[in-house]
CSV table of C-alpha atoms and ligand atoms in Angstrom, one decimal:
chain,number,residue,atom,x,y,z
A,1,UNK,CA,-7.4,-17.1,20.1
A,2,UNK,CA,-5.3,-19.1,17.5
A,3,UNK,CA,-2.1,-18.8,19.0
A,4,UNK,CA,-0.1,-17.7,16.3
A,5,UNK,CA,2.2,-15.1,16.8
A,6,UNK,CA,0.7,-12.3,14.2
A,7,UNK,CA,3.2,-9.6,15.2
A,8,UNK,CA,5.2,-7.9,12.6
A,9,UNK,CA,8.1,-5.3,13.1
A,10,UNK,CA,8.1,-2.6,10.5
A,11,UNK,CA,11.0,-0.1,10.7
A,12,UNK,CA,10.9,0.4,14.7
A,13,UNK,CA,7.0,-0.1,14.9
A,14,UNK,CA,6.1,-3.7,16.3
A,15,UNK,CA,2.4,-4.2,15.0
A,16,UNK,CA,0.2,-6.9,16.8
A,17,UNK,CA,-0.5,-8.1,12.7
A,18,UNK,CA,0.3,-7.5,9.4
A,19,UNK,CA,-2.2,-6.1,8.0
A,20,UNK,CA,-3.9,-2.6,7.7
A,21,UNK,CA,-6.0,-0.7,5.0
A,22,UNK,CA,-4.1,0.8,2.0
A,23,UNK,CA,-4.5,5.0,2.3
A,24,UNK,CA,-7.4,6.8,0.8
A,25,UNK,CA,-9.6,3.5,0.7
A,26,UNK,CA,-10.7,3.6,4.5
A,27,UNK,CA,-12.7,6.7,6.2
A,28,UNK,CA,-13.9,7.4,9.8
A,29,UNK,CA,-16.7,6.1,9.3
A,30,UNK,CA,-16.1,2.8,9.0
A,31,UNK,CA,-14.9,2.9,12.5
A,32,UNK,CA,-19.1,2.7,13.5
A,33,UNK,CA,-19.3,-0.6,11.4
A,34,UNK,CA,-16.2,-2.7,12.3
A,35,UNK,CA,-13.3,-3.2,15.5
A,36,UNK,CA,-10.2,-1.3,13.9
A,37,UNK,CA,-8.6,-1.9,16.7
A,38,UNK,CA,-8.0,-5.2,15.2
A,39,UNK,CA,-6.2,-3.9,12.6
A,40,UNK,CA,-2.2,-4.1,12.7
A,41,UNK,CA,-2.2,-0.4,12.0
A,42,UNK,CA,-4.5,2.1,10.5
A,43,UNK,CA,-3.3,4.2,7.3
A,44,UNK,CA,-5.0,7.6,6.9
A,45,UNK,CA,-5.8,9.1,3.0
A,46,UNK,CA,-2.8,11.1,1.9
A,47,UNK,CA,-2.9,14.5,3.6
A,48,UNK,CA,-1.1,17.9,1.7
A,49,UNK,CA,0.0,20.9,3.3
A,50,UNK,CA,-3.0,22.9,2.6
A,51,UNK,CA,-6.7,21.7,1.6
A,52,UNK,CA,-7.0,20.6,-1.9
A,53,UNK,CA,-10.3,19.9,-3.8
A,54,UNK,CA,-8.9,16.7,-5.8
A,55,UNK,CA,-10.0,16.2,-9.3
A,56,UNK,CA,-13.6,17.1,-11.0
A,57,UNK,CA,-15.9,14.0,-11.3
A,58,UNK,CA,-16.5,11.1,-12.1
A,59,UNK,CA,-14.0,10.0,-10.0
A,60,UNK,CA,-13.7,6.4,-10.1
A,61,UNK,CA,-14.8,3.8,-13.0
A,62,UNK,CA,-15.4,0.0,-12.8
A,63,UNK,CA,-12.7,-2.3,-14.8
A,64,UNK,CA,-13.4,-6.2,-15.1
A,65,UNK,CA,-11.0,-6.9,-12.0
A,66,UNK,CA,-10.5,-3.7,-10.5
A,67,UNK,CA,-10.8,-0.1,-10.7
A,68,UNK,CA,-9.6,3.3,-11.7
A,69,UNK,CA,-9.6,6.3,-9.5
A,70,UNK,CA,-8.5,10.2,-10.1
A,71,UNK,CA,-9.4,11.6,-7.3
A,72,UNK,CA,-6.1,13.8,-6.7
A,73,UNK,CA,-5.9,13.9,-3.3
A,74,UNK,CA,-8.5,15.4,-1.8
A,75,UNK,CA,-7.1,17.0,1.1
A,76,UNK,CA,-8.9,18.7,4.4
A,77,UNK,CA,-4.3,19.9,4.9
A,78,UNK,CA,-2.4,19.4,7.7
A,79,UNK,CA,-4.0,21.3,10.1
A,80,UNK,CA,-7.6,19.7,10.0
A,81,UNK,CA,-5.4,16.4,10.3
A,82,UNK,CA,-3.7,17.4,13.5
A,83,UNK,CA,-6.9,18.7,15.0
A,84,UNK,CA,-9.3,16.4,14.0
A,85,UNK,CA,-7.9,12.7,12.5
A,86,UNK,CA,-5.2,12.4,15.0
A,87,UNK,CA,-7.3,13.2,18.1
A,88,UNK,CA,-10.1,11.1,16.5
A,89,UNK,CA,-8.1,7.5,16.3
A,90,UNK,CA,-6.1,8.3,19.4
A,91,UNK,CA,-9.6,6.6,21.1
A,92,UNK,CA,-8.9,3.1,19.1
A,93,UNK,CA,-5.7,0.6,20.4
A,94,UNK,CA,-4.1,0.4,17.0
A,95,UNK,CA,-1.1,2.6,15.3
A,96,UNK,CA,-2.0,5.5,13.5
A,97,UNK,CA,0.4,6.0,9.9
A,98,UNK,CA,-0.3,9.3,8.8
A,99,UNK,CA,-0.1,9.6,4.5
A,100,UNK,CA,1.8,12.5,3.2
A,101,UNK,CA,1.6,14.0,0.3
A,102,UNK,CA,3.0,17.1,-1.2
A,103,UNK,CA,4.2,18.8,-4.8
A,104,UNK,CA,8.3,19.7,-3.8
A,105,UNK,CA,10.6,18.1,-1.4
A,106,UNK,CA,10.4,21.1,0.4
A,107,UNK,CA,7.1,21.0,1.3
A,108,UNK,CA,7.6,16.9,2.0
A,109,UNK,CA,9.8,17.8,4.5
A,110,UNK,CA,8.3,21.0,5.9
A,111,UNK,CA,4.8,18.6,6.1
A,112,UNK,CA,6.5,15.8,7.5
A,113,UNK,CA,8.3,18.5,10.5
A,114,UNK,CA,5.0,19.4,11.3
A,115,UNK,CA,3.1,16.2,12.1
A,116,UNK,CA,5.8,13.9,13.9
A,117,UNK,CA,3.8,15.1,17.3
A,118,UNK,CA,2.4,12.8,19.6
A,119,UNK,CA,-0.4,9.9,18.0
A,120,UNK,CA,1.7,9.4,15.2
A,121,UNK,CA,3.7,6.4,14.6
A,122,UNK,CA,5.0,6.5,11.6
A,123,UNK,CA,4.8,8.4,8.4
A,124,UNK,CA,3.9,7.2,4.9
A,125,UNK,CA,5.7,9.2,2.0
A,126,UNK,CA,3.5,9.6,-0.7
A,127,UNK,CA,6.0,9.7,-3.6
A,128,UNK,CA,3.6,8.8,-6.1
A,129,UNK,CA,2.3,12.2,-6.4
A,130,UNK,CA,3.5,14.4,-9.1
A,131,UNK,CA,6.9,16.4,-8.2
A,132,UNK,CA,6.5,20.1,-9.3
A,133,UNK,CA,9.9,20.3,-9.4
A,134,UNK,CA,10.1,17.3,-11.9
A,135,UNK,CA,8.0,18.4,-14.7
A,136,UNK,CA,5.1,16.7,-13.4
A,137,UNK,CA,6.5,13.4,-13.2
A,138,UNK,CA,6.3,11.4,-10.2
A,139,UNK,CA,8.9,11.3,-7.8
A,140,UNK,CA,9.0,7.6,-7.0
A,141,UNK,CA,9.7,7.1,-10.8
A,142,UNK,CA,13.1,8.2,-10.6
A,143,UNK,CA,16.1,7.3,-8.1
A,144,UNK,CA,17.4,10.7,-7.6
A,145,UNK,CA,14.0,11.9,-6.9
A,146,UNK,CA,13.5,9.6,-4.5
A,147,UNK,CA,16.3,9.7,-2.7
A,148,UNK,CA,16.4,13.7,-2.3
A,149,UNK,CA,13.4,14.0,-1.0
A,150,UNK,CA,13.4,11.1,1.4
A,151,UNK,CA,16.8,12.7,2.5
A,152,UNK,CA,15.5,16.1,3.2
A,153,UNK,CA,12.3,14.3,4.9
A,154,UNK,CA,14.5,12.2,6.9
A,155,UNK,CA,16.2,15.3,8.5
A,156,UNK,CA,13.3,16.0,10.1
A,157,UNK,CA,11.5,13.5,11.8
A,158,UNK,CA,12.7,10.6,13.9
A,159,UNK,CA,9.3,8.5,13.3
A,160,UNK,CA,9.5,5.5,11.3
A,161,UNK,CA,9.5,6.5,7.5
A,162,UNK,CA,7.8,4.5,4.5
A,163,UNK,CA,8.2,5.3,1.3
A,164,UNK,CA,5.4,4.7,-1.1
A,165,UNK,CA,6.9,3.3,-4.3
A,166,UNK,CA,5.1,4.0,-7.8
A,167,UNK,CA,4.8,0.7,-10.3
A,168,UNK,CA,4.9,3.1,-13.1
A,169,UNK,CA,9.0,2.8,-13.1
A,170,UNK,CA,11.2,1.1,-15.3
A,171,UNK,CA,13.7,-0.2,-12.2
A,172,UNK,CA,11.3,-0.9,-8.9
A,173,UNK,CA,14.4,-2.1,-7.2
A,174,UNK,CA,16.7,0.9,-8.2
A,175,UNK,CA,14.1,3.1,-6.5
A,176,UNK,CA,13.3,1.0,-3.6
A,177,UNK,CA,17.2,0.7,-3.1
A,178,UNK,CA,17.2,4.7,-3.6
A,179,UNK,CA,14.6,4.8,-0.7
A,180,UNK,CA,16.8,2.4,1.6
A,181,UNK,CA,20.1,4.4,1.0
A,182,UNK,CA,18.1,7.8,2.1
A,183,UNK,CA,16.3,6.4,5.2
A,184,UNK,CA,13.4,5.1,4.7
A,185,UNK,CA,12.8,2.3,7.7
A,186,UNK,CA,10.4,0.3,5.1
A,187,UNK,CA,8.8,0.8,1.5
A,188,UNK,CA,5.1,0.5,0.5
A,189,UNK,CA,5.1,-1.5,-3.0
A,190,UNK,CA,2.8,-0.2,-4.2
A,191,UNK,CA,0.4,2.6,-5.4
A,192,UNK,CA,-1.7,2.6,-8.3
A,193,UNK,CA,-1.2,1.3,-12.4
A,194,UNK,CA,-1.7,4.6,-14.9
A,195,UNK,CA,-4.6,3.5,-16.5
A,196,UNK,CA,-7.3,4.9,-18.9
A,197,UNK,CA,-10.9,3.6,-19.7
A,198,UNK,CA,-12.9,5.6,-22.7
A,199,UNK,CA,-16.8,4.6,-23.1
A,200,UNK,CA,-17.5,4.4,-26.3
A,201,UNK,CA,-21.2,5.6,-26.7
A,202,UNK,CA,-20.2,9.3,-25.2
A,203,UNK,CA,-16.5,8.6,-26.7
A,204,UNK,CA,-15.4,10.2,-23.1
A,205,UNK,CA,-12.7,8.5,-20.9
A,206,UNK,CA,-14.8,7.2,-17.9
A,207,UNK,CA,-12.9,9.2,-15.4
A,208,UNK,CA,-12.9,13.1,-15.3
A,209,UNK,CA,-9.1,14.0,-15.4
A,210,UNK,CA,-9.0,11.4,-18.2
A,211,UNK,CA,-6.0,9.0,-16.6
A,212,UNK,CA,-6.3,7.4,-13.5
A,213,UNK,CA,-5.1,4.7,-11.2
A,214,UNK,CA,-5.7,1.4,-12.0
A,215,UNK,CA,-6.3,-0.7,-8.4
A,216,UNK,CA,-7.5,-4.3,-7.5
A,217,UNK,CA,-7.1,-8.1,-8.6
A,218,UNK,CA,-5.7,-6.7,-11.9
A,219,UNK,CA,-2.8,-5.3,-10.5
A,220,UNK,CA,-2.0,-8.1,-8.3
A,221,UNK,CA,0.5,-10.2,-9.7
A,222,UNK,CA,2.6,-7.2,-11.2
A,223,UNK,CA,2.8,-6.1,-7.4
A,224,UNK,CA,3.2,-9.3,-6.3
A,225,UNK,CA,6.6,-9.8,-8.9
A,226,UNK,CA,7.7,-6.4,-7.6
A,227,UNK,CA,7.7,-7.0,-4.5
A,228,UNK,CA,9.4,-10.7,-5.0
A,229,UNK,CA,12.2,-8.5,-7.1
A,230,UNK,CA,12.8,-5.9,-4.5
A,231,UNK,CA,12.5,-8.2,-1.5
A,232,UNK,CA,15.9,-9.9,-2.4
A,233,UNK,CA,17.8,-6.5,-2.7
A,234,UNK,CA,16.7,-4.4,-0.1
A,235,UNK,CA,17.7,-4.9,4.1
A,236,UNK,CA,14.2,-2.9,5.1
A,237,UNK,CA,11.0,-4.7,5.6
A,238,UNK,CA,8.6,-4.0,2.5
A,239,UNK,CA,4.8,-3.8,2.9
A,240,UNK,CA,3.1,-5.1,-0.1
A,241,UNK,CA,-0.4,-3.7,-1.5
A,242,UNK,CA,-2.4,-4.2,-4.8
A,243,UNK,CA,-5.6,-6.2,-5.2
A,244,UNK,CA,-5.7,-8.0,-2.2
A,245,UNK,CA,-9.0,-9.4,-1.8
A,246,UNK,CA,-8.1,-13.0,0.3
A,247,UNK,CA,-6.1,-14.4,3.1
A,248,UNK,CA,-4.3,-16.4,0.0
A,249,UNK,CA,-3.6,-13.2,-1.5
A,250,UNK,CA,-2.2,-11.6,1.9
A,251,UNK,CA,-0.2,-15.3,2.0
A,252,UNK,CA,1.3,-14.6,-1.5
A,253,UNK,CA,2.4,-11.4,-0.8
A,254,UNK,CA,4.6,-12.3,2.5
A,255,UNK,CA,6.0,-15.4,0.3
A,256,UNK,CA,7.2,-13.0,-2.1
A,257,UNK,CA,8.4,-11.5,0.6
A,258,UNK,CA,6.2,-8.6,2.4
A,259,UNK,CA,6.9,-8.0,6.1
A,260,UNK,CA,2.6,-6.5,5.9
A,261,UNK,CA,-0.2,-5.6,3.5
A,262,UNK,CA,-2.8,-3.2,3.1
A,263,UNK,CA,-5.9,-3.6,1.4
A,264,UNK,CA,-7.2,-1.1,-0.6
A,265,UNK,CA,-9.9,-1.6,-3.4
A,266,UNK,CA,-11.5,-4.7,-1.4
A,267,UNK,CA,-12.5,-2.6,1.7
A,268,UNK,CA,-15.2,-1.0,-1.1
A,269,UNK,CA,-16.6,-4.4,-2.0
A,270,UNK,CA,-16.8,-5.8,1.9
A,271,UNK,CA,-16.0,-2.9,4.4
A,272,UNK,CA,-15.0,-5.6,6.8
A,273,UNK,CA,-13.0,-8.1,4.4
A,274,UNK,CA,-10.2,-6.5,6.6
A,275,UNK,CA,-10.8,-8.9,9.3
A,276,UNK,CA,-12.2,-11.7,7.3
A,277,UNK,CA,-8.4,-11.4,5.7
A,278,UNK,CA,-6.6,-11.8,9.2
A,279,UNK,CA,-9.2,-14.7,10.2
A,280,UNK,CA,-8.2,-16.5,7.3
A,281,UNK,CA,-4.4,-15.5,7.8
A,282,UNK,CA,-4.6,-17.2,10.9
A,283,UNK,CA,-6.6,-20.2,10.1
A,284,UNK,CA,-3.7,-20.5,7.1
A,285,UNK,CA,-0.6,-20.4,9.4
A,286,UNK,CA,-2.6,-23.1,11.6
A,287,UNK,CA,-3.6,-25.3,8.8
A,288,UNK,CA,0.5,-25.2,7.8
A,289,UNK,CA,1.5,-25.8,11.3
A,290,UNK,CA,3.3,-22.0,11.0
A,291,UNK,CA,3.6,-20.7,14.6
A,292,UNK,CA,4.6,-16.8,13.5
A,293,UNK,CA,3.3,-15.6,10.8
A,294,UNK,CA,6.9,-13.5,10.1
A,295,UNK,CA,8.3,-16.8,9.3
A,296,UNK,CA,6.5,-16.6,5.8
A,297,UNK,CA,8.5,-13.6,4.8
A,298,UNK,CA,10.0,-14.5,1.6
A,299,UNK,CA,9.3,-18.2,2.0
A,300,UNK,CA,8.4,-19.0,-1.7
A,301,UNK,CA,10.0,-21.9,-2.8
A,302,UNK,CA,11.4,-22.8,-6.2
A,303,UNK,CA,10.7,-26.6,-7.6
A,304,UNK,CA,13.4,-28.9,-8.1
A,305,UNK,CA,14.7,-29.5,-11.6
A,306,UNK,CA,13.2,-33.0,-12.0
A,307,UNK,CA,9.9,-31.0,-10.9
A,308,UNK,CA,10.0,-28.7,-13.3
A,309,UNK,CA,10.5,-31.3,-15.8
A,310,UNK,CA,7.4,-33.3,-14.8
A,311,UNK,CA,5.4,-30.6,-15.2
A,312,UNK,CA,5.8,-29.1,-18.4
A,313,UNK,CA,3.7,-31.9,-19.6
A,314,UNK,CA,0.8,-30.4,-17.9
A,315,UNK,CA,1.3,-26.4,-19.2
A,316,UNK,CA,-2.1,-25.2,-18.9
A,317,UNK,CA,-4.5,-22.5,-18.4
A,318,UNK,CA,-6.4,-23.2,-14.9
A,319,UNK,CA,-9.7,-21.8,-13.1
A,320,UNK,CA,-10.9,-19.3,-15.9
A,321,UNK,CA,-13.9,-18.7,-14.2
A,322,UNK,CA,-12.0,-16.9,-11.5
A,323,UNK,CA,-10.4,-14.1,-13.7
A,324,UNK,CA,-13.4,-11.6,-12.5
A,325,UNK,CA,-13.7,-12.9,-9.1
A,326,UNK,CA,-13.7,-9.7,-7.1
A,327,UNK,CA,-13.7,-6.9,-9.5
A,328,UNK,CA,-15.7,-3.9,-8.2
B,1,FMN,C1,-10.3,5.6,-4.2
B,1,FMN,C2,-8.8,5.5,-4.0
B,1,FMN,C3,-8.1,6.5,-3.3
B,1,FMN,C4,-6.7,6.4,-3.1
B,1,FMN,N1,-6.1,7.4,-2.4
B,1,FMN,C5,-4.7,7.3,-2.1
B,1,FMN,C6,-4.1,8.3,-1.4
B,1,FMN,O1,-4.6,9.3,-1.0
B,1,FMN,N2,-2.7,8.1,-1.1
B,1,FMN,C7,-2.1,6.9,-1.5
B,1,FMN,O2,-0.9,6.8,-1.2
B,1,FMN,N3,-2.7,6.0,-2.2
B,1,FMN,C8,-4.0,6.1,-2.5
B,1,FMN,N4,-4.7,5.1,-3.2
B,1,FMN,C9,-3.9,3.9,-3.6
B,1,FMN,C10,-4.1,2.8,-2.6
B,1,FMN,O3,-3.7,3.1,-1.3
B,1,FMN,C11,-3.4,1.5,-3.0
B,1,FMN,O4,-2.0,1.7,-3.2
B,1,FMN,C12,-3.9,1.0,-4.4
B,1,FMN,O5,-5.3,1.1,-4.5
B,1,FMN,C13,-3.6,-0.5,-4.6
B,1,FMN,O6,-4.2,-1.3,-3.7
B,1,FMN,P1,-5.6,-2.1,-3.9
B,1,FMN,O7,-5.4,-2.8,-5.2
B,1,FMN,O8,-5.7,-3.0,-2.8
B,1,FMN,O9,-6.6,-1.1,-4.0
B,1,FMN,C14,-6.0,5.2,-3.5
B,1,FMN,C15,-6.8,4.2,-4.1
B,1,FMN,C16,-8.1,4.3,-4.3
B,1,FMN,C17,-8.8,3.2,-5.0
């Protein structure tokens, strides 16, 4: 034991740490190989109303610091979730955040009704999903989208509601404020880049449905920025998420001004980096003589004028070698 205070509060829900796995990157069966109960919470893959068979194949392709996946939410619906995955984690000592997903706000809300029960502490709005009702378009890229159907979700559930932002919108603050105003208790920044990757000896794009999400250490500092950007605007706690493969990287995140993380892409490349991550967090807040790790919530500091000055001299690029580091 460090003695650090790890706790976090997250819209209502105190977790014993900050961080937890980002959804669809962590299954059951991991559960055999490593202590979840560690975890500050545990975020299940987006579940829809009814079953869904996601996208055809190939599913996923390799990027020089990340990935792309179109899987399309493969989906077991909300029924298999409420007999099987809540019963299943119930066993473990660590919050369960169920993922929603759905095509209208209607069926957000009707979704969201139906699994407030018992074993679920808070709900994660999937609003990266595309909105039937939008032509298709995502309803995280759009205010007014956002805040209707966080509105009509909020109606219906008391749990703690986060609302999973999309970085493929002009204004991340406009919608995270959106998400705020309509009651979300914290926002998730973010889900995936829109991405494409074509191999050029079959002149096919690598992943079946063509687009995809783009995840991991690319993505990074453009999460990292809009998290900075939203974290000065909005009142709710923000947990951050893209391409966190480090304890630094889970640092950078609360300087910028996350409340938590979740770890997505990483969890393929070391299924227990999880708890190498909040090892390291700890060792971190020790080394810097930080008794609660909460205290580094939007602690970035700016240098000085007469800083700044000094080191324009030295303008250059650094590392190189680490560009790659942990690409899948
Ligand atoms: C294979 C895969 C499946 C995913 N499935 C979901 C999902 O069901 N729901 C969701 O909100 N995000 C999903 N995501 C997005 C992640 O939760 C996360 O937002 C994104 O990967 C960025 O974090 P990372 O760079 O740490 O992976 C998925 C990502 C991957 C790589």
């Amino acid at each position: 034991m460090s003695g650090i205070d790890m706790t976090v509060e997250l819209g209502g829900l105190r977790l014993k740490n900050p961080v937890m796995p980002a959804s669809g990157t962590f299954a059951e069966e991991l559960t055999h190989v490593l202590d979840i109960s560690r975890f500050g919470a545990v975020v299940t893959k987006s579940v829809t109303p009814e079953a869904r068979l996601g996208n055809p194949g190939p599913r996923v392709a390799e990027t020089a610091a990340g990935m792309i996946n179109a899987v399309g939410i493969q989906s077991k619906g909300a029924d298999a979730f409420l007999a099987h995955t809540v019963p299943f984690y119930r066993r473990f000592d660590v919050p369960l955040i169920a993922s929603i997903s759905a095509e209208t706000a209607d069926q957000f809300a009707a979704l969201a009704a139906k699994l407030s029960v018992d074993g679920v502490a808070a709900l994660e709005v999937n609003i990266s999903c595309p909105n039937l009702e939008d032509d298709g378009r995502s309803f995280a890229m759009d205010p007014g989208q956002t805040a209707r159907v966080l509105e009509k979700i909020r109606r219906v559930t008391d749990l703690p509601l986060f609302a999973k932002l999309t970085p493929n919108t002009g204004d991340i603050v406009a919608v995270a404020l959106a998400a705020e105003q309509a009651g979300a208790d914290a926002v998730v920044i973010a889900n995936t880049i829109l991405a494409m990757a074509i191999d050029v000896e079959t002149r096919r794009p690598k992943v079946g449905n063509g687009m995809g999400g783009l995840s991991g250490p690319a993505i990074k500092p453009i999460i990292v920025r809009m998290v900075y950007q939203a974290a000065r605007r909005l009142r709710v706690p923000i947990i951050g998420c893209g391409g966190i493969c480090s304890a630094e990287d889970a640092i950078e995140y609360m300087l910028a001004g996350a409340t938590a993380v979740q770890v997505g892409t990483y969890t393929f490349l070391q299924p227990a980096g999880m708890l190498d991550i909040l090892a390291g967090m700890e060792a971190y807040a020790l080394r810097h003589g930080v008794t609660r790790i909460r205290d580094l919530v939007g602690a970035v500091e700016w240098p000085t004028r007469r800083e700044q000055v000094s080191t324009n001299s030295s303008d250059r690029l650094g590392g190189g070698g680490g560009i790659m580091a942990c690409g899948v």
